[in-house]
Amino acid sequence: MIWTLVPVISLSLLAAVPFVAAAVKGVVKPWLAITYVVAELAILVFATAVSGNDPKNWTGLLLILLLVVSATHTALLDSDSIRVGK
């Protein structure tokens, strides 16, 4: 349960950390952790590269989606009914 707070408190900067830790412990398959690391790096590089007050800027939306998706998936790691990535 505490792992769910990591992406939220870090504002998605550490979204991949719970999945890497779970992959090291053998709770999830390594491809899931790698997917989160790649997605997080891609979003953070995009967010850094795009700047300004352009209304077509999708940076904030991508960061919020990463935060919500990673927190939700982290909360579902303890669920036995979820089998994807385990």
XYZ file of C-alpha atoms in Angstrom:
86
model
C 0.000 0.000 0.000
C 2.843 2.405 0.764
C 4.249 1.811 -2.736
C 1.104 3.410 -4.177
C 2.116 6.719 -2.613
C 5.531 6.790 -4.330
C 4.255 7.940 -7.768
C 1.767 10.328 -6.164
C 4.156 12.009 -3.718
C 6.956 12.255 -6.299
C 4.515 13.702 -8.869
C 5.330 10.795 -11.227
C 9.105 11.396 -11.130
C 9.555 8.026 -9.421
C 6.676 6.200 -11.123
C 8.820 3.262 -12.241
C 10.459 2.606 -8.847
C 7.691 0.353 -7.411
C 7.699 -1.751 -10.579
C 11.477 -2.125 -10.622
C 11.377 -3.161 -6.960
C 8.564 -5.630 -7.685
C 10.502 -7.069 -10.642
C 13.596 -7.528 -8.481
C 11.480 -9.336 -5.859
C 9.907 -11.503 -8.565
C 6.376 -10.191 -8.060
C 6.044 -8.952 -11.660
C 7.819 -9.842 -14.881
C 10.773 -7.675 -15.918
C 9.043 -6.496 -19.121
C 6.502 -4.564 -17.041
C 9.224 -2.713 -15.133
C 11.115 -2.007 -18.365
C 7.924 -0.655 -19.948
C 7.420 1.756 -17.055
C 11.052 2.892 -17.118
C 10.923 3.556 -20.871
C 7.536 5.311 -20.664
C 8.647 7.460 -17.741
C 11.888 8.463 -19.451
C 10.080 9.251 -22.704
C 7.469 11.396 -20.962
C 10.039 13.240 -18.835
C 12.287 13.897 -21.854
C 9.269 15.159 -23.802
C 8.193 17.329 -20.876
C 11.674 18.802 -20.616
C 12.038 19.377 -24.352
C 8.671 21.083 -24.788
C 8.330 24.349 -22.958
C 6.264 27.486 -23.093
C 2.614 28.323 -22.697
C 1.416 26.721 -25.908
C -2.213 25.625 -25.414
C -1.495 22.563 -27.540
C 1.129 21.443 -25.055
C 0.323 17.903 -23.871
C 3.073 17.780 -21.240
C 0.893 18.253 -18.179
C -1.659 15.741 -19.389
C 1.040 13.132 -20.005
C 2.524 13.648 -16.535
C -0.906 13.377 -14.904
C -1.721 10.238 -16.898
C 1.607 8.686 -15.884
C 0.871 9.510 -12.244
C -2.661 8.086 -12.318
C -1.789 4.951 -14.300
C 1.295 4.109 -12.255
C -0.475 4.691 -8.924
C -3.411 2.534 -10.045
C -1.182 -0.278 -11.269
C 0.903 -0.115 -8.108
C -2.268 -0.463 -6.022
C -3.298 -3.471 -8.134
C 0.020 -5.295 -7.625
C -1.344 -6.882 -4.423
C -4.526 -8.080 -6.078
C -4.673 -11.797 -6.893
C -7.287 -11.270 -9.607
C -4.865 -9.235 -11.746
C -2.622 -11.513 -13.798
C -1.109 -9.147 -16.393
C 2.626 -8.805 -15.835
C 2.795 -11.342 -13.016
